[in-house]
PDB file of C-alpha atoms in Angstrom:
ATOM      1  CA  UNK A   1     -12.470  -3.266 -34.246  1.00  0.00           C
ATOM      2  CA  UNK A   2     -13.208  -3.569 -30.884  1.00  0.00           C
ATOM      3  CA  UNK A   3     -10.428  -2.799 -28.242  1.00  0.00           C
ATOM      4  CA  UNK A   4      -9.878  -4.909 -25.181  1.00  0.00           C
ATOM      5  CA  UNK A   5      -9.699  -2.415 -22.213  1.00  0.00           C
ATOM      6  CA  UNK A   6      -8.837  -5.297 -19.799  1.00  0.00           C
ATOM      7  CA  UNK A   7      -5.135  -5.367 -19.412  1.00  0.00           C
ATOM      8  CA  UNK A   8      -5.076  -1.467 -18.660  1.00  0.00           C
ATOM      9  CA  UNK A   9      -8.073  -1.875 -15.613  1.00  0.00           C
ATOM     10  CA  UNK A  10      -6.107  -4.552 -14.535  1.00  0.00           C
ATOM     11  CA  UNK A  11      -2.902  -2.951 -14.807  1.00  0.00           C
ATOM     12  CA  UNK A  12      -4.931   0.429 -12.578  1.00  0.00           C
ATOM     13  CA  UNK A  13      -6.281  -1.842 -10.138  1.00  0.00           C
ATOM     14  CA  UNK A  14      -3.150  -3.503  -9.268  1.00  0.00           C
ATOM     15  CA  UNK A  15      -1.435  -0.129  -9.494  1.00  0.00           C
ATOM     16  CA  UNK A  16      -4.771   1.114  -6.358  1.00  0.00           C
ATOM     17  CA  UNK A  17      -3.838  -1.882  -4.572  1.00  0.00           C
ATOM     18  CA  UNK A  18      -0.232  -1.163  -4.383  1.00  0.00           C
ATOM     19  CA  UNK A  19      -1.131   2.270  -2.980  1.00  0.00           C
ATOM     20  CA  UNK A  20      -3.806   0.573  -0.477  1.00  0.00           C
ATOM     21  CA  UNK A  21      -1.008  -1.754   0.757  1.00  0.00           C
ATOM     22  CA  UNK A  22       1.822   0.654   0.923  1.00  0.00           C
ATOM     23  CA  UNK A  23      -0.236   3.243   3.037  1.00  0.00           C
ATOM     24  CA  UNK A  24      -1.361   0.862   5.386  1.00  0.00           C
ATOM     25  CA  UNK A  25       2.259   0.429   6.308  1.00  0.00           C
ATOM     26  CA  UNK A  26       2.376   4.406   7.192  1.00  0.00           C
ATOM     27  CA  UNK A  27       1.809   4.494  10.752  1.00  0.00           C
ATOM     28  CA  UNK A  28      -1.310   6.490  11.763  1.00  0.00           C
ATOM     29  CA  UNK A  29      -2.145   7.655  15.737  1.00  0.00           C
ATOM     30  CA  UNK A  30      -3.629   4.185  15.847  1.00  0.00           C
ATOM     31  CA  UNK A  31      -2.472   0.689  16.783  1.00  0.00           C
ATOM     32  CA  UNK A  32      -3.694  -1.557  14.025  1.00  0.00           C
ATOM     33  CA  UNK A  33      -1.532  -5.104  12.953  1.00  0.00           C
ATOM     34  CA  UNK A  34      -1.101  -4.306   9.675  1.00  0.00           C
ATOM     35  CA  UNK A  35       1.816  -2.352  10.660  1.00  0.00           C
ATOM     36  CA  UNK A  36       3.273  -5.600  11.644  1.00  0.00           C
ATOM     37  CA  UNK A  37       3.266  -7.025   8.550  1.00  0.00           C
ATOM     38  CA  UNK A  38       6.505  -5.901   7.248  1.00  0.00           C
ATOM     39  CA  UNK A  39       8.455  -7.401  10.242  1.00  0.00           C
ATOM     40  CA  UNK A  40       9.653 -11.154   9.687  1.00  0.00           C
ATOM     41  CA  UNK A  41      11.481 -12.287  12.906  1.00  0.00           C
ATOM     42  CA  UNK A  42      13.595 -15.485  12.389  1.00  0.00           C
ATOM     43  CA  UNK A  43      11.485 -18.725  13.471  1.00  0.00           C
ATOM     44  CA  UNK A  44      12.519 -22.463  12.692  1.00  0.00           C
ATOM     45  CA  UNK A  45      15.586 -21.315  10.780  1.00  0.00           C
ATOM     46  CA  UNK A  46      13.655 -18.894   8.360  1.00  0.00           C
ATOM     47  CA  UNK A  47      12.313 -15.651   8.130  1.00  0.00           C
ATOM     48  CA  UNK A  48       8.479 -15.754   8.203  1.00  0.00           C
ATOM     49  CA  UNK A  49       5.898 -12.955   8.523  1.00  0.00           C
ATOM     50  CA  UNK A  50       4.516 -12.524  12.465  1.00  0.00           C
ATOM     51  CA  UNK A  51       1.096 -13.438  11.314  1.00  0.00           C
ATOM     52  CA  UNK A  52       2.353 -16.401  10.778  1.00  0.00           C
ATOM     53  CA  UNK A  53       3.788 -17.406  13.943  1.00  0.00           C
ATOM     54  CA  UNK A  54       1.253 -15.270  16.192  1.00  0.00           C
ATOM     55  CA  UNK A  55      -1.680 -14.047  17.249  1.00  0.00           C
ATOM     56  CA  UNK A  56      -1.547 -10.066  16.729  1.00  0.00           C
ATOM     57  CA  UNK A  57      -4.864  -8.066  18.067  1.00  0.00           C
ATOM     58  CA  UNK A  58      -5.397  -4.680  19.174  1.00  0.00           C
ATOM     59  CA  UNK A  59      -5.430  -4.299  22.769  1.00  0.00           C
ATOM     60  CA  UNK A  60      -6.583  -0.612  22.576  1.00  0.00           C
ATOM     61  CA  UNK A  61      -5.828   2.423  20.314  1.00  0.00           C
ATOM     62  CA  UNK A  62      -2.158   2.805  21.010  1.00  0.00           C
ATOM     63  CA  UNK A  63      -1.886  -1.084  21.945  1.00  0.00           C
ATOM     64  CA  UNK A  64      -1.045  -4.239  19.913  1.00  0.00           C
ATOM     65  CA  UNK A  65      -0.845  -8.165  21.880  1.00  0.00           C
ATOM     66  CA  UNK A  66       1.269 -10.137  20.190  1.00  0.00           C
ATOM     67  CA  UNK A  67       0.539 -13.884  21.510  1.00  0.00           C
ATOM     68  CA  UNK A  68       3.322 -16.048  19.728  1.00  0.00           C
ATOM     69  CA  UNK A  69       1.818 -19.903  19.125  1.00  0.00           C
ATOM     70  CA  UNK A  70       5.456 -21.145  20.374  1.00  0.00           C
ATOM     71  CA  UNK A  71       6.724 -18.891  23.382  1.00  0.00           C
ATOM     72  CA  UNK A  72       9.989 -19.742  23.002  1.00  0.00           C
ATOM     73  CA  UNK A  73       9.618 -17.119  19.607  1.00  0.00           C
ATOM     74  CA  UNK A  74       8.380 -14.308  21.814  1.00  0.00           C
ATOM     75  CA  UNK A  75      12.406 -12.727  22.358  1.00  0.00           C
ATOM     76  CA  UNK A  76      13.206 -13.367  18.723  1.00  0.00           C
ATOM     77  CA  UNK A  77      10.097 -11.738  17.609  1.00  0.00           C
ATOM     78  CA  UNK A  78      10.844  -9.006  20.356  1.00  0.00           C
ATOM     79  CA  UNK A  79      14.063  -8.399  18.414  1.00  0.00           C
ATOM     80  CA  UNK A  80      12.938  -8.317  15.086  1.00  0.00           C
ATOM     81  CA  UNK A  81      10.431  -5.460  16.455  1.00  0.00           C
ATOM     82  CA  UNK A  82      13.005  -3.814  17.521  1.00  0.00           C
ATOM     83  CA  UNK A  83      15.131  -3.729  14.803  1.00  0.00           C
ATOM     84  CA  UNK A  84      12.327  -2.954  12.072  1.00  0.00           C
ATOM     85  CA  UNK A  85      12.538   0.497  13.777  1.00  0.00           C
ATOM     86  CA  UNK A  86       8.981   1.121  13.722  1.00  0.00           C
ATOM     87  CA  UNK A  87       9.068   4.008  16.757  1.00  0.00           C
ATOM     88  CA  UNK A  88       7.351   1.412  18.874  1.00  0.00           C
ATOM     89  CA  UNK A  89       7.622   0.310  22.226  1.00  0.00           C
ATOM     90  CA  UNK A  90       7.975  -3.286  22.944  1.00  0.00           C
ATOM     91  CA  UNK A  91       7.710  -5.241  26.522  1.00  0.00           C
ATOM     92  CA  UNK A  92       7.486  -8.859  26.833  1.00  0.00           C
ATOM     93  CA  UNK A  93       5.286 -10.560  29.729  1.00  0.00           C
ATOM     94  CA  UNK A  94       3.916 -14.343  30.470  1.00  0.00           C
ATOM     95  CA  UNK A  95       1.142 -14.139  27.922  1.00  0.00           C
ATOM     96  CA  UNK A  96       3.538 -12.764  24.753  1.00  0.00           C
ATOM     97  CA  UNK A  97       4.424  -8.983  23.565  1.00  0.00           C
ATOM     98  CA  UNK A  98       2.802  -5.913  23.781  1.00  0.00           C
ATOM     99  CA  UNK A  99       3.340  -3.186  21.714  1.00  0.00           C
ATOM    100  CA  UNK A 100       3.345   0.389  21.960  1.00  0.00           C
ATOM    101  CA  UNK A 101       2.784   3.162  19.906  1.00  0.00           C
ATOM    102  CA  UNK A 102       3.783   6.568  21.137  1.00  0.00           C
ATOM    103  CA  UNK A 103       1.644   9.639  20.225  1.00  0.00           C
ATOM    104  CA  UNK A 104       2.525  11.351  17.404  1.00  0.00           C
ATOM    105  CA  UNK A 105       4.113  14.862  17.330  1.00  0.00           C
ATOM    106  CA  UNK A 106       2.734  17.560  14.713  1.00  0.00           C
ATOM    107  CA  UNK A 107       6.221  17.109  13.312  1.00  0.00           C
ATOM    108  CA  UNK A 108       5.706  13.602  13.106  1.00  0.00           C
ATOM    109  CA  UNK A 109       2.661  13.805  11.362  1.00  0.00           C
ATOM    110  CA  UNK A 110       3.971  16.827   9.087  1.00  0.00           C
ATOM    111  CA  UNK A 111       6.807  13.647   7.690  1.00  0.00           C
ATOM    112  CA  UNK A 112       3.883  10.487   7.489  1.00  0.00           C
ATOM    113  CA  UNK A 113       1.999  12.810   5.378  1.00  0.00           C
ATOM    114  CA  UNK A 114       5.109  13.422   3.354  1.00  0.00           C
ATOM    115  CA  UNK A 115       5.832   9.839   3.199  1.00  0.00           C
ATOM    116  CA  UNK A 116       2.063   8.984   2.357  1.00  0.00           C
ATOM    117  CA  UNK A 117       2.300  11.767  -0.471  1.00  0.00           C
ATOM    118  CA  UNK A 118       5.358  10.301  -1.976  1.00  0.00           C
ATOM    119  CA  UNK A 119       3.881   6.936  -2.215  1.00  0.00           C
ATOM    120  CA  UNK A 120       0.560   8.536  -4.055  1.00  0.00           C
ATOM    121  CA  UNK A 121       2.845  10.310  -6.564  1.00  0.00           C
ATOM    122  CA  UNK A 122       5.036   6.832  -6.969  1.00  0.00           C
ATOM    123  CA  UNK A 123       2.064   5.351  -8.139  1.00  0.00           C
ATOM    124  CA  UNK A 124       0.475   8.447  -9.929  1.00  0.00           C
ATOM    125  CA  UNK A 125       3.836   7.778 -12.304  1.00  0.00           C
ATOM    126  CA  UNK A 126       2.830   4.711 -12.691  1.00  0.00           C
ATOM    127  CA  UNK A 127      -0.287   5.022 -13.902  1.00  0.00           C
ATOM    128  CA  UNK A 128       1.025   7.469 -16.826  1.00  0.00           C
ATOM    129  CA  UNK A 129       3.355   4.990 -17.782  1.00  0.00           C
ATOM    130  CA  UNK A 130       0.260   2.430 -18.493  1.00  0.00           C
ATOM    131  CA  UNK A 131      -1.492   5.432 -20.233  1.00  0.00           C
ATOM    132  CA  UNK A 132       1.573   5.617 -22.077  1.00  0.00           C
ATOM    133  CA  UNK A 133       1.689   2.008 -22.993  1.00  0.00           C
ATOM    134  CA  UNK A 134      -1.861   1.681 -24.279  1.00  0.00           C
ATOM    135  CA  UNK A 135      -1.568   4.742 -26.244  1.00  0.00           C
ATOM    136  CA  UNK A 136       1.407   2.962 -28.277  1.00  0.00           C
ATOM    137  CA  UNK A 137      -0.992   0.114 -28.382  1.00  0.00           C
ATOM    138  CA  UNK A 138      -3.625   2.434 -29.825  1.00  0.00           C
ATOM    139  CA  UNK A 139      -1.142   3.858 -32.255  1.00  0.00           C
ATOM    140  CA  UNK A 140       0.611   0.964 -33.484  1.00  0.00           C
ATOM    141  CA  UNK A 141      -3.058  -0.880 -34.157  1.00  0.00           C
ATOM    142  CA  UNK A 142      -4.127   2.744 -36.497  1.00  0.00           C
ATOM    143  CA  UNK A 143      -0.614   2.198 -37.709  1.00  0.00           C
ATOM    144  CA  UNK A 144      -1.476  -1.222 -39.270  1.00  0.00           C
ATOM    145  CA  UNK A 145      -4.765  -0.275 -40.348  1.00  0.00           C
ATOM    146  CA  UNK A 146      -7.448  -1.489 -37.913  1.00  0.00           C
ATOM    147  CA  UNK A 147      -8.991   1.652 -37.383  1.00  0.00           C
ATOM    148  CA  UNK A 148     -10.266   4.767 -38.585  1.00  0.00           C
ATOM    149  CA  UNK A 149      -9.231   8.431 -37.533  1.00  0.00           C
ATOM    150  CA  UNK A 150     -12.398   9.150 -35.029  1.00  0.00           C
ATOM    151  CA  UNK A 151     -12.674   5.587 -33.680  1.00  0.00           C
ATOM    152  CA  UNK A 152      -8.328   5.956 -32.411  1.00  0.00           C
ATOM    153  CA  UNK A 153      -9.678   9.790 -31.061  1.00  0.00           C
ATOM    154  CA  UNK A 154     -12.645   7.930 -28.900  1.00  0.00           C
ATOM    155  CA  UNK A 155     -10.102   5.103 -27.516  1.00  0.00           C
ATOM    156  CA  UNK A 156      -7.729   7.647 -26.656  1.00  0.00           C
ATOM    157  CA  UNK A 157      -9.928   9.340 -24.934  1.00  0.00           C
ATOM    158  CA  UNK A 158     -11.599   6.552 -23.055  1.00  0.00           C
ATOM    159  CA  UNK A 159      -7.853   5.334 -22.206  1.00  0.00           C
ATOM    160  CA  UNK A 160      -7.795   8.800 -20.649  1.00  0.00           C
ATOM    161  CA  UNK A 161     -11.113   8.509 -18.824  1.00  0.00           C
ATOM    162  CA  UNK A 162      -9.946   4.991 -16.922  1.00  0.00           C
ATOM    163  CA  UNK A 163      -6.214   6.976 -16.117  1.00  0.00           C
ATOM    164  CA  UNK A 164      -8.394   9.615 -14.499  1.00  0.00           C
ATOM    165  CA  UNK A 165     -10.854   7.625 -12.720  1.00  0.00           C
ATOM    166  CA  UNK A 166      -7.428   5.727 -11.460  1.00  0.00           C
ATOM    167  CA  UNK A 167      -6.301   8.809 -10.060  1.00  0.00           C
ATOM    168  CA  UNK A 168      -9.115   9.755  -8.411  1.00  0.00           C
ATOM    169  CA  UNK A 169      -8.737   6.477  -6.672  1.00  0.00           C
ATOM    170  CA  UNK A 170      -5.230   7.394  -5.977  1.00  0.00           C
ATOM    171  CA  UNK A 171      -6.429  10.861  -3.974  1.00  0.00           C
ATOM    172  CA  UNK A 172      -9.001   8.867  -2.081  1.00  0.00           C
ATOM    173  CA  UNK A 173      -6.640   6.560  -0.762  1.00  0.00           C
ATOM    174  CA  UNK A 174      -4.227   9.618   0.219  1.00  0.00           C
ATOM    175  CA  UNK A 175      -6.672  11.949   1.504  1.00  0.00           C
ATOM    176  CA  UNK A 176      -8.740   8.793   3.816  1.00  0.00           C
ATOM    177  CA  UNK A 177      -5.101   8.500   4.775  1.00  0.00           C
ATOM    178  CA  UNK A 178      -4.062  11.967   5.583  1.00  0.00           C
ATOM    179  CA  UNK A 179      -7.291  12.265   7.453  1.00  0.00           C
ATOM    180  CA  UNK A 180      -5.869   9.559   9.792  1.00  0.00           C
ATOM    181  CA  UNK A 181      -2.937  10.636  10.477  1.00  0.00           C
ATOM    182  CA  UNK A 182      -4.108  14.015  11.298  1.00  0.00           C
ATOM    183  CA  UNK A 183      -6.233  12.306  13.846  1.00  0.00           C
TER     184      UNK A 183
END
């Protein structure tokens, strides 16, 4: 009997992507507009993502332009900014927004590599709880006879292979990361 690995790698890569997504949130000495994406200022009576509204490039390393499509949006996205508490600096001028960021203090740093850390081990958990799922799988499937002693050892195992290749993923992504912050 032949046992369909796919659900597990798919349940691993969604569980890297997370991670990829999460840490690009964590604010590194550099201005890129990813950090934007969590902020949703209020436009046309709903809450909608800034990319969505406006233009975002980087200006330089510690610089972001925001050019709203609508200027009229440039205060409430201003505001929204603002209250996302991001440790930026925004000023408004003819053309849009421009934002800020400060540079970081080793203390700073000390608490985004923290953060970043947490994250890694949030998904490091989540990855054993898949293991754990697919081992159940593995049992219940030797419990109802479709398989043999050595072939449920080998599946186990190879479960185990993809759960460490996963992690090692998972350090990748927090050691690129903790690189960049340390920059």
């Amino acid at each position: 009997m032949a046992y369909d690995f796919t659900p597990l790698k798919n349940n691993i890569k969604e569980t890297e992507e997370w991670l990829s997504r999460e840490l690009s949130g964590v604010r590194t000495g550099r201005a890129t507009p990813t950090l934007l994406d969590t902020v949703k200022p209020e436009a046309y009576g709903t809450r909608m993502p800034i990319s969505q509204i406006a233009n975002v490039a980087v200006e330089d390393a510690r610089t972001l332009r925001v050019v709203p499509w609508d200027l009229a949006l440039a205060k409430e996205i201003e505001r929204a900014i603002t209250e996302a508490d991001l440790g930026v600096g925004v000023s408004t001028d003819a053309q849009g927004l421009r934002v800020s960021f400060p540079e970081l203090t080793g203390e700073r740093r000390a608490q985004l590599g923290k953060i970043a850390g947490d994250k890694t081990e949030q998904a490091r958990i989540t990855l054993r709880g898949h293991r754990t799922e697919a081992l159940k799988l593995l049992d219940e499937s030797k419990k109802q006879g479709g398989m043999g002693d050595d072939e449920h050892i080998r599946l186990k195992e190879e479960v185990q292979k993809l759960i460490d290749a996963g992690n090692e993923k998972l350090a990748q992504l927090l050691t690129k990361k903790e690189e960049e912050i340390a920059e």
